Amino acid sequence: MSATILGIESSCDDTAAAVIEDGYVLSGSVANQHVHMKYGGVVPELASRAHQQNIIPVVETALADAGKELKDISAVAFTRGPGLIGALLVGSSFAKGLSLALNIPIIDVNHLHAHILALFICRRGEKRPLPKFPFLCLLVSGGHTQLVIMKSHLELEIIGQTIDDAAGEAFDKCAKVMNLPYPGGPLIDKMAGEGNPYAFSFGKPVVKGLDFSFSGLKTSFLYLLRDRQLLDAAFLENNLNDLCASLQHSIVDILLSKLTHASANTGIKEIALAGGVSANSGLRDALLKLGRKHNWNVYFPEIQYSTDNAAMIAITGYYKFLKKQFAPLTITPVARFDQL
Ligand code: KG4
Ligand code: ZN
């Protein structure tokens, strides 16, 4: 059975649509929201308004680029959560409207599940090694940090998660302290490439089992900056690259030490990264190195599918479509992961 899935993502500040046909990506269109830049973070009400303005042109572009029309779509997949409730409502209401108008099913997608299935996004004819089940995935995004065992495309088990901030939040909050614009992760990544990762050290969190903590690192970073700036007003300016490199090194170290434990505990050597922070070059390089040491097979999503995108929603929709896991029109979006 041929399946053409339109995916819609509107959980935060990007409005995105993509088309997946029989498991292969045909197109992807994104409207980024620059309106939040001057506020140093995403403003929920502004995000909802911008999603409303962007959703129709974004869907039209994704369909046109795929060479498809609305009548060709088999089902609409949309992000149900977690995310900003007003932003999620725009995508879910749009999907329901299309479903009613075209008489096709809707498929609700967990945004974090979709980040993991982004590992499987391929173009037709593309030959790329894909993770084999069961695999272990370190999911690192702006709002979540989890260790997940993927048993099949649709079965996941969370074996560890952050007890406070997410890894992406650690990047973004420390960037804010350094007066860098939001989101700070990509900028820190860039500047870290020019700095010394051993210039400064920060306390390592002590957290039981496979859980993570990043709030102590954030505080330790803040205090170091405050104390050094008292002695030298130009400290930040003169040490920006080293601060970024040292911070990135600490975050990567925390993430990879738990991942190593998880692999040892489970015996799984198929190891994957997913989520926005998986775009980080320091994390990718360090994981490749660690993988060689431990004989792991290591997998990353393509960079364009690491951060929020709609192809990951469409591919998750595709796997749910194959199992006929459709949602009723009464379904509502949810803001938090534990409500899904
Ligand atoms: O997965 P994502 O796009 O959105 C959420 O679901 O949260 O992740 C966004 C997060 C932000 O915190 C951003 O700073 C971080 O991913 N990020 C990065 C990089 N690219 C995006 N962090 C570090 N290095 C990067 N290259
Ligand atoms: Zn995301």
mmCIF file of C-alpha atoms and ligand atoms in Angstrom:
data_model
loop_
_atom_site.group_PDB
_atom_site.id
_atom_site.type_symbol
_atom_site.label_atom_id
_atom_site.label_comp_id
_atom_site.label_asym_id
_atom_site.label_seq_id
_atom_site.Cartn_x
_atom_site.Cartn_y
_atom_site.Cartn_z
ATOM 1 C CA MET A 1 0.000 0.000 0.000
ATOM 2 C CA SER A 2 1.480 3.359 -1.006
ATOM 3 C CA ALA A 3 1.348 6.012 1.709
ATOM 4 C CA THR A 4 1.921 9.755 1.372
ATOM 5 C CA ILE A 5 2.101 11.446 4.748
ATOM 6 C CA LEU A 6 1.992 15.195 5.340
ATOM 7 C CA GLY A 7 3.780 16.037 8.606
ATOM 8 C CA ILE A 8 3.169 19.244 10.553
ATOM 9 C CA GLU A 9 5.383 20.509 13.372
ATOM 10 C CA SER A 10 4.445 23.546 15.490
ATOM 11 C CA SER A 11 5.602 22.728 19.031
ATOM 12 C CA CYS A 12 7.839 25.741 19.608
ATOM 13 C CA ASP A 13 9.055 28.538 17.348
ATOM 14 C CA ASP A 14 9.376 26.847 13.942
ATOM 15 C CA THR A 15 6.385 26.201 11.696
ATOM 16 C CA ALA A 16 7.280 23.236 9.509
ATOM 17 C CA ALA A 17 5.654 20.887 7.007
ATOM 18 C CA ALA A 18 7.100 17.934 5.102
ATOM 19 C CA VAL A 19 5.985 15.126 2.832
ATOM 20 C CA ILE A 20 7.126 11.520 3.218
ATOM 21 C CA GLU A 21 6.148 8.933 0.610
ATOM 22 C CA ASP A 22 6.516 5.233 1.423
ATOM 23 C CA GLY A 23 9.109 6.096 4.061
ATOM 24 C CA TYR A 24 11.179 8.431 1.847
ATOM 25 C CA VAL A 25 11.332 12.194 2.296
ATOM 26 C CA LEU A 26 10.138 14.242 -0.688
ATOM 27 C CA SER A 27 10.177 17.762 0.765
ATOM 28 C CA GLY A 28 10.437 19.924 3.857
ATOM 29 C CA SER A 29 9.557 23.553 4.420
ATOM 30 C CA VAL A 30 10.211 25.650 7.535
ATOM 31 C CA ALA A 31 9.325 29.185 8.604
ATOM 32 C CA ASN A 32 11.592 30.338 11.427
ATOM 33 C CA GLN A 33 10.288 32.978 13.800
ATOM 34 C CA HIS A 34 12.707 35.860 14.251
ATOM 35 C CA VAL A 35 10.237 37.805 16.371
ATOM 36 C CA HIS A 36 11.637 36.195 19.581
ATOM 37 C CA MET A 37 15.249 37.291 19.038
ATOM 38 C CA LYS A 38 15.048 40.518 20.987
ATOM 39 C CA TYR A 39 13.407 38.818 24.001
ATOM 40 C CA GLY A 40 16.198 36.282 24.539
ATOM 41 C CA GLY A 41 13.775 33.326 24.405
ATOM 42 C CA VAL A 42 10.523 32.168 22.836
ATOM 43 C CA VAL A 43 7.438 34.258 23.735
ATOM 44 C CA PRO A 44 4.486 31.790 23.619
ATOM 45 C CA GLU A 45 1.801 34.225 22.429
ATOM 46 C CA LEU A 46 3.999 35.572 19.648
ATOM 47 C CA ALA A 47 4.827 32.002 18.620
ATOM 48 C CA SER A 48 1.124 31.045 18.289
ATOM 49 C CA ARG A 49 0.390 34.119 16.196
ATOM 50 C CA ALA A 50 3.339 33.485 13.877
ATOM 51 C CA HIS A 51 2.342 29.803 13.454
ATOM 52 C CA GLN A 52 -1.111 30.949 12.328
ATOM 53 C CA GLN A 53 0.436 33.270 9.759
ATOM 54 C CA ASN A 54 2.951 30.720 8.498
ATOM 55 C CA ILE A 55 1.138 27.403 8.437
ATOM 56 C CA ILE A 56 -0.702 27.714 5.106
ATOM 57 C CA PRO A 57 2.295 28.931 3.053
ATOM 58 C CA VAL A 58 4.558 26.338 4.702
ATOM 59 C CA VAL A 59 2.178 23.468 3.866
ATOM 60 C CA GLU A 60 1.682 24.776 0.314
ATOM 61 C CA THR A 61 5.447 24.935 -0.223
ATOM 62 C CA ALA A 62 6.011 21.419 1.164
ATOM 63 C CA LEU A 63 3.311 19.994 -1.137
ATOM 64 C CA ALA A 64 4.537 21.907 -4.206
ATOM 65 C CA ASP A 65 8.169 20.904 -3.612
ATOM 66 C CA ALA A 66 7.074 17.275 -3.295
ATOM 67 C CA GLY A 67 5.092 17.541 -6.542
ATOM 68 C CA LYS A 68 1.942 16.585 -4.635
ATOM 69 C CA GLU A 69 -1.546 18.003 -4.224
ATOM 70 C CA LEU A 70 -3.876 17.746 -1.242
ATOM 71 C CA LYS A 71 -5.793 14.902 -2.934
ATOM 72 C CA ASP A 72 -2.587 12.779 -2.933
ATOM 73 C CA ILE A 73 -2.207 12.824 0.868
ATOM 74 C CA SER A 74 -3.053 9.572 2.698
ATOM 75 C CA ALA A 75 -2.907 10.997 6.256
ATOM 76 C CA VAL A 76 -1.819 14.079 8.201
ATOM 77 C CA ALA A 77 0.616 13.621 11.093
ATOM 78 C CA PHE A 78 0.968 16.441 13.623
ATOM 79 C CA THR A 79 2.922 17.082 16.814
ATOM 80 C CA ARG A 80 0.636 16.472 19.795
ATOM 81 C CA GLY A 81 3.265 17.468 22.368
ATOM 82 C CA PRO A 82 5.309 18.209 24.354
ATOM 83 C CA GLY A 83 5.528 21.888 23.519
ATOM 84 C CA LEU A 84 3.858 25.272 23.915
ATOM 85 C CA ILE A 85 0.133 24.631 24.110
ATOM 86 C CA GLY A 86 -0.926 27.599 21.958
ATOM 87 C CA ALA A 87 1.640 26.671 19.312
ATOM 88 C CA LEU A 88 0.571 22.996 19.316
ATOM 89 C CA LEU A 89 -3.077 24.036 18.947
ATOM 90 C CA VAL A 90 -2.326 25.718 15.612
ATOM 91 C CA GLY A 91 -0.787 22.565 14.093
ATOM 92 C CA SER A 92 -3.340 20.145 15.552
ATOM 93 C CA SER A 93 -6.344 22.276 14.507
ATOM 94 C CA PHE A 94 -4.924 22.613 11.006
ATOM 95 C CA ALA A 95 -4.455 18.829 10.772
ATOM 96 C CA LYS A 96 -8.042 18.258 11.938
ATOM 97 C CA GLY A 97 -9.363 20.732 9.375
ATOM 98 C CA LEU A 98 -7.518 18.936 6.572
ATOM 99 C CA SER A 99 -8.726 15.579 7.848
ATOM 100 C CA LEU A 100 -12.362 16.718 7.721
ATOM 101 C CA ALA A 101 -12.017 18.404 4.347
ATOM 102 C CA LEU A 102 -10.172 15.513 2.672
ATOM 103 C CA ASN A 103 -11.731 12.631 4.615
ATOM 104 C CA ILE A 104 -8.335 11.227 5.607
ATOM 105 C CA PRO A 105 -7.027 10.099 9.026
ATOM 106 C CA ILE A 106 -4.909 12.160 11.411
ATOM 107 C CA ILE A 107 -1.973 10.725 13.342
ATOM 108 C CA ASP A 108 -0.779 12.230 16.626
ATOM 109 C CA VAL A 109 2.986 12.266 17.115
ATOM 110 C CA ASN A 110 5.102 12.589 20.253
ATOM 111 C CA HIS A 111 7.734 15.197 19.362
ATOM 112 C CA LEU A 112 10.491 13.344 21.245
ATOM 113 C CA HIS A 113 9.699 10.013 19.607
ATOM 114 C CA ALA A 114 9.894 11.874 16.289
ATOM 115 C CA HIS A 115 13.350 13.282 17.123
ATOM 116 C CA ILE A 116 14.545 9.672 17.464
ATOM 117 C CA LEU A 117 12.888 8.462 14.263
ATOM 118 C CA ALA A 118 14.645 11.332 12.438
ATOM 119 C CA LEU A 119 17.515 8.818 12.337
ATOM 120 C CA PHE A 120 15.502 6.910 9.696
ATOM 121 C CA ILE A 121 14.814 9.809 7.321
ATOM 122 C CA CYS A 122 16.245 8.953 3.879
ATOM 123 C CA ARG A 123 15.738 10.029 0.312
ATOM 124 C CA ARG A 124 14.682 7.409 -2.245
ATOM 125 C CA GLY A 125 17.754 5.539 -3.450
ATOM 126 C CA GLU A 126 19.934 6.795 -0.572
ATOM 127 C CA LYS A 127 22.025 4.067 1.071
ATOM 128 C CA ARG A 128 22.885 4.927 4.645
ATOM 129 C CA PRO A 129 23.528 2.616 7.611
ATOM 130 C CA LEU A 130 20.511 2.736 9.940
ATOM 131 C CA PRO A 131 20.474 1.724 13.621
ATOM 132 C CA LYS A 132 19.435 -1.863 14.281
ATOM 133 C CA PHE A 133 16.936 -2.663 17.043
ATOM 134 C CA PRO A 134 17.316 -2.602 19.942
ATOM 135 C CA PHE A 135 19.412 0.549 19.970
ATOM 136 C CA LEU A 136 20.242 3.042 22.666
ATOM 137 C CA CYS A 137 19.471 6.689 21.924
ATOM 138 C CA LEU A 138 20.715 9.759 23.762
ATOM 139 C CA LEU A 139 17.969 12.278 23.098
ATOM 140 C CA VAL A 140 19.160 15.809 23.779
ATOM 141 C CA SER A 141 16.898 18.740 22.961
ATOM 142 C CA GLY A 142 16.077 22.197 24.272
ATOM 143 C CA GLY A 143 13.541 20.903 26.773
ATOM 144 C CA HIS A 144 14.473 17.238 27.326
ATOM 145 C CA THR A 145 17.437 14.961 27.961
ATOM 146 C CA GLN A 146 16.687 11.256 27.972
ATOM 147 C CA LEU A 147 18.310 7.864 27.501
ATOM 148 C CA VAL A 148 15.944 5.688 25.531
ATOM 149 C CA ILE A 149 16.034 2.044 24.423
ATOM 150 C CA MET A 150 14.320 1.763 21.035
ATOM 151 C CA LYS A 151 12.934 -1.762 20.695
ATOM 152 C CA SER A 152 11.195 -1.119 17.384
ATOM 153 C CA HIS A 153 10.099 2.000 15.502
ATOM 154 C CA LEU A 154 7.114 2.346 17.821
ATOM 155 C CA GLU A 155 8.320 0.823 21.137
ATOM 156 C CA LEU A 156 10.519 2.900 23.393
ATOM 157 C CA GLU A 157 11.663 2.572 26.983
ATOM 158 C CA ILE A 158 13.095 5.553 28.879
ATOM 159 C CA ILE A 159 15.907 4.418 31.171
ATOM 160 C CA GLY A 160 17.236 7.801 32.286
ATOM 161 C CA GLN A 161 16.380 11.493 32.140
ATOM 162 C CA THR A 162 17.310 14.861 33.526
ATOM 163 C CA ILE A 163 16.107 15.716 37.003
ATOM 164 C CA ASP A 164 16.305 19.476 36.286
ATOM 165 C CA ASP A 165 17.511 21.366 33.175
ATOM 166 C CA ALA A 166 17.908 19.791 29.739
ATOM 167 C CA ALA A 167 21.277 19.803 27.935
ATOM 168 C CA GLY A 168 19.987 22.353 25.404
ATOM 169 C CA GLU A 169 18.795 24.557 28.272
ATOM 170 C CA ALA A 170 22.294 24.411 29.791
ATOM 171 C CA PHE A 171 23.734 25.681 26.503
ATOM 172 C CA ASP A 172 21.062 28.357 26.081
ATOM 173 C CA LYS A 173 21.039 29.624 29.683
ATOM 174 C CA CYS A 174 24.841 29.873 29.842
ATOM 175 C CA ALA A 175 24.793 31.639 26.464
ATOM 176 C CA LYS A 176 22.372 34.178 27.908
ATOM 177 C CA VAL A 177 24.740 34.823 30.822
ATOM 178 C CA MET A 178 27.436 35.546 28.198
ATOM 179 C CA ASN A 179 25.045 37.981 26.446
ATOM 180 C CA LEU A 180 24.788 35.740 23.366
ATOM 181 C CA PRO A 181 21.498 35.700 21.428
ATOM 182 C CA TYR A 182 18.933 32.870 21.701
ATOM 183 C CA PRO A 183 19.327 29.982 20.991
ATOM 184 C CA GLY A 184 22.898 29.955 22.233
ATOM 185 C CA GLY A 185 23.737 26.295 21.511
ATOM 186 C CA PRO A 186 24.839 26.718 17.875
ATOM 187 C CA LEU A 187 26.901 29.838 18.712
ATOM 188 C CA ILE A 188 28.666 28.148 21.618
ATOM 189 C CA ASP A 189 29.429 25.221 19.289
ATOM 190 C CA LYS A 190 31.018 27.619 16.774
ATOM 191 C CA MET A 191 33.095 29.558 19.325
ATOM 192 C CA ALA A 192 34.111 26.396 21.171
ATOM 193 C CA GLY A 193 35.966 25.360 18.026
ATOM 194 C CA GLU A 194 38.386 28.263 18.613
ATOM 195 C CA GLY A 195 38.819 27.764 22.362
ATOM 196 C CA ASN A 196 40.596 25.582 24.922
ATOM 197 C CA PRO A 197 38.214 23.005 26.474
ATOM 198 C CA TYR A 198 40.469 22.666 29.542
ATOM 199 C CA ALA A 199 40.759 26.408 30.305
ATOM 200 C CA PHE A 200 38.051 26.300 33.005
ATOM 201 C CA SER A 201 36.515 23.454 34.949
ATOM 202 C CA PHE A 202 33.118 23.179 36.565
ATOM 203 C CA GLY A 203 31.814 20.836 39.269
ATOM 204 C CA LYS A 204 30.526 17.474 38.006
ATOM 205 C CA PRO A 205 26.990 16.534 39.082
ATOM 206 C CA VAL A 206 26.507 13.489 41.298
ATOM 207 C CA VAL A 207 23.234 11.900 40.214
ATOM 208 C CA LYS A 208 22.158 8.314 40.809
ATOM 209 C CA GLY A 209 21.777 5.761 38.026
ATOM 210 C CA LEU A 210 21.205 6.923 34.490
ATOM 211 C CA ASP A 211 19.626 10.292 35.314
ATOM 212 C CA PHE A 212 21.239 13.633 34.458
ATOM 213 C CA SER A 213 21.486 17.044 36.109
ATOM 214 C CA PHE A 214 22.614 20.318 34.529
ATOM 215 C CA SER A 215 21.444 22.978 36.992
ATOM 216 C CA GLY A 216 24.651 22.753 39.075
ATOM 217 C CA LEU A 217 26.805 23.287 36.001
ATOM 218 C CA LYS A 218 24.776 26.368 35.086
ATOM 219 C CA THR A 219 25.220 27.825 38.587
ATOM 220 C CA SER A 220 28.913 26.979 38.641
ATOM 221 C CA PHE A 221 29.335 28.706 35.247
ATOM 222 C CA LEU A 222 27.441 31.768 36.452
ATOM 223 C CA TYR A 223 29.552 32.054 39.643
ATOM 224 C CA LEU A 224 32.844 31.654 37.770
ATOM 225 C CA LEU A 225 31.871 34.441 35.399
ATOM 226 C CA ARG A 226 30.665 36.718 38.207
ATOM 227 C CA ASP A 227 33.809 36.193 40.334
ATOM 228 C CA ARG A 228 36.251 36.661 37.457
ATOM 229 C CA GLN A 229 34.440 39.750 36.180
ATOM 230 C CA LEU A 230 34.815 41.362 39.606
ATOM 231 C CA LEU A 231 38.600 41.104 39.160
ATOM 232 C CA ASP A 232 38.695 41.889 35.443
ATOM 233 C CA ALA A 233 35.914 43.803 33.671
ATOM 234 C CA ALA A 234 37.069 42.494 30.280
ATOM 235 C CA PHE A 235 37.158 38.833 31.418
ATOM 236 C CA LEU A 236 34.163 37.703 29.369
ATOM 237 C CA GLU A 237 35.230 39.470 26.214
ATOM 238 C CA ASN A 238 38.817 38.151 26.447
ATOM 239 C CA ASN A 239 37.862 34.554 27.269
ATOM 240 C CA LEU A 240 34.706 33.943 25.256
ATOM 241 C CA ASN A 241 36.077 31.100 23.121
ATOM 242 C CA ASP A 242 37.681 29.340 26.102
ATOM 243 C CA LEU A 243 34.486 29.711 28.170
ATOM 244 C CA CYS A 244 32.427 28.211 25.331
ATOM 245 C CA ALA A 245 34.899 25.363 24.781
ATOM 246 C CA SER A 246 35.085 24.524 28.506
ATOM 247 C CA LEU A 247 31.316 24.653 28.944
ATOM 248 C CA GLN A 248 30.733 22.453 25.892
ATOM 249 C CA HIS A 249 33.380 20.014 27.090
ATOM 250 C CA SER A 250 31.635 19.718 30.488
ATOM 251 C CA ILE A 251 28.178 19.158 28.960
ATOM 252 C CA VAL A 252 29.543 16.528 26.551
ATOM 253 C CA ASP A 253 31.369 14.817 29.401
ATOM 254 C CA ILE A 254 28.195 14.586 31.537
ATOM 255 C CA LEU A 255 26.176 13.229 28.615
ATOM 256 C CA LEU A 256 28.699 10.679 27.424
ATOM 257 C CA SER A 257 29.581 9.295 30.846
ATOM 258 C CA LYS A 258 25.898 8.361 31.401
ATOM 259 C CA LEU A 259 25.646 6.973 27.880
ATOM 260 C CA THR A 260 28.674 4.769 28.558
ATOM 261 C CA HIS A 261 27.013 3.469 31.748
ATOM 262 C CA ALA A 262 23.791 2.823 29.855
ATOM 263 C CA SER A 263 25.588 0.817 27.188
ATOM 264 C CA ALA A 264 27.459 -1.206 29.835
ATOM 265 C CA ASN A 265 24.232 -1.871 31.810
ATOM 266 C CA THR A 266 22.165 -2.926 28.813
ATOM 267 C CA GLY A 267 24.881 -4.528 26.685
ATOM 268 C CA ILE A 268 23.628 -2.492 23.702
ATOM 269 C CA LYS A 269 26.334 -1.334 21.297
ATOM 270 C CA GLU A 270 24.088 0.256 18.669
ATOM 271 C CA ILE A 271 24.271 3.866 19.849
ATOM 272 C CA ALA A 272 22.450 6.896 18.438
ATOM 273 C CA LEU A 273 22.121 10.607 19.117
ATOM 274 C CA ALA A 274 18.979 12.650 18.461
ATOM 275 C CA GLY A 275 17.460 16.081 19.213
ATOM 276 C CA GLY A 276 18.696 19.623 18.617
ATOM 277 C CA VAL A 277 21.865 19.251 20.700
ATOM 278 C CA SER A 278 22.873 16.257 18.556
ATOM 279 C CA ALA A 279 23.883 18.873 15.971
ATOM 280 C CA ASN A 280 26.743 19.846 18.308
ATOM 281 C CA SER A 281 30.074 19.124 16.643
ATOM 282 C CA GLY A 282 31.907 18.557 19.957
ATOM 283 C CA LEU A 283 29.316 15.963 21.012
ATOM 284 C CA ARG A 284 29.414 14.189 17.628
ATOM 285 C CA ASP A 285 33.226 14.071 17.553
ATOM 286 C CA ALA A 286 33.494 12.854 21.150
ATOM 287 C CA LEU A 287 30.871 10.152 20.556
ATOM 288 C CA LEU A 288 32.648 8.918 17.424
ATOM 289 C CA LYS A 289 35.878 8.671 19.424
ATOM 290 C CA LEU A 290 34.176 6.864 22.302
ATOM 291 C CA GLY A 291 32.441 4.554 19.825
ATOM 292 C CA ARG A 292 35.802 3.469 18.398
ATOM 293 C CA LYS A 293 37.060 2.734 21.920
ATOM 294 C CA HIS A 294 34.022 0.638 22.901
ATOM 295 C CA ASN A 295 33.324 -0.944 19.500
ATOM 296 C CA TRP A 296 29.956 0.765 19.175
ATOM 297 C CA ASN A 297 28.111 1.405 15.941
ATOM 298 C CA VAL A 298 27.303 5.116 16.161
ATOM 299 C CA TYR A 299 24.446 6.897 14.326
ATOM 300 C CA PHE A 300 23.402 10.562 13.988
ATOM 301 C CA PRO A 301 20.442 12.166 12.259
ATOM 302 C CA GLU A 302 21.389 14.400 9.314
ATOM 303 C CA ILE A 303 22.120 17.885 10.707
ATOM 304 C CA GLN A 304 18.968 19.383 9.090
ATOM 305 C CA TYR A 305 16.881 16.697 10.858
ATOM 306 C CA SER A 306 18.577 17.085 14.272
ATOM 307 C CA THR A 307 16.787 20.289 15.223
ATOM 308 C CA ASP A 308 13.009 20.699 14.950
ATOM 309 C CA ASN A 309 11.625 19.763 11.531
ATOM 310 C CA ALA A 310 8.470 18.240 10.064
ATOM 311 C CA ALA A 311 10.056 15.308 8.205
ATOM 312 C CA MET A 312 10.583 13.642 11.601
ATOM 313 C CA ILE A 313 6.856 14.088 12.346
ATOM 314 C CA ALA A 314 5.958 12.684 8.923
ATOM 315 C CA ILE A 315 8.252 9.636 9.251
ATOM 316 C CA THR A 316 6.812 8.836 12.698
ATOM 317 C CA GLY A 317 3.358 9.291 11.164
ATOM 318 C CA TYR A 318 4.365 6.878 8.413
ATOM 319 C CA TYR A 319 5.309 4.098 10.859
ATOM 320 C CA LYS A 320 2.080 4.679 12.823
ATOM 321 C CA PHE A 321 0.123 4.695 9.532
ATOM 322 C CA LEU A 322 1.469 1.228 8.702
ATOM 323 C CA LYS A 323 0.014 0.010 12.020
ATOM 324 C CA LYS A 324 -3.206 2.019 11.498
ATOM 325 C CA GLN A 325 -2.571 3.985 14.700
ATOM 326 C CA PHE A 326 -4.876 6.904 13.924
ATOM 327 C CA ALA A 327 -6.165 9.572 16.321
ATOM 328 C CA PRO A 328 -9.781 10.613 16.857
ATOM 329 C CA LEU A 329 -10.789 14.182 15.919
ATOM 330 C CA THR A 330 -11.469 14.808 19.624
ATOM 331 C CA ILE A 331 -7.744 14.505 20.432
ATOM 332 C CA THR A 332 -6.188 17.541 22.154
ATOM 333 C CA PRO A 333 -2.546 18.649 22.308
ATOM 334 C CA VAL A 334 -0.604 18.336 25.564
ATOM 335 C CA ALA A 335 2.189 20.541 26.831
ATOM 336 C CA ARG A 336 4.139 18.025 28.889
ATOM 337 C CA PHE A 337 5.829 14.748 28.067
ATOM 338 C CA ASP A 338 4.357 12.924 31.078
ATOM 339 C CA GLN A 339 0.834 13.757 29.851
ATOM 340 C CA LEU A 340 1.362 11.959 26.535
HETATM 341 O O1 KG4 B 1 15.297 19.629 19.408
HETATM 342 P P1 KG4 B 1 15.308 21.093 19.296
HETATM 343 O O2 KG4 B 1 15.433 21.718 17.934
HETATM 344 O O3 KG4 B 1 14.042 21.703 19.964
HETATM 345 C C1 KG4 B 1 13.457 21.139 21.095
HETATM 346 O O4 KG4 B 1 12.694 20.151 20.927
HETATM 347 O O5 KG4 B 1 13.799 21.616 22.197
HETATM 348 O O6 KG4 B 1 16.504 21.584 20.229
HETATM 349 C C2 KG4 B 1 16.795 22.934 20.384
HETATM 350 C C3 KG4 B 1 18.024 22.999 21.258
HETATM 351 C C4 KG4 B 1 18.356 24.417 21.701
HETATM 352 O O7 KG4 B 1 18.614 24.368 23.085
HETATM 353 C C5 KG4 B 1 19.614 24.736 20.915
HETATM 354 O O8 KG4 B 1 20.485 25.621 21.573
HETATM 355 C C6 KG4 B 1 20.240 23.366 20.795
HETATM 356 O O9 KG4 B 1 19.162 22.496 20.549
HETATM 357 N N1 KG4 B 1 21.211 23.279 19.685
HETATM 358 C C7 KG4 B 1 22.530 23.119 19.874
HETATM 359 C C8 KG4 B 1 23.132 23.122 18.591
HETATM 360 N N2 KG4 B 1 22.137 23.265 17.662
HETATM 361 C C9 KG4 B 1 20.968 23.366 18.358
HETATM 362 N N3 KG4 B 1 23.233 22.980 21.000
HETATM 363 C C10 KG4 B 1 24.564 22.841 20.889
HETATM 364 N N4 KG4 B 1 25.215 22.839 19.697
HETATM 365 C C11 KG4 B 1 24.536 22.967 18.539
HETATM 366 N N5 KG4 B 1 25.190 22.949 17.372
HETATM 367 ZN ZN ZN B 2 12.548 19.358 19.266
#
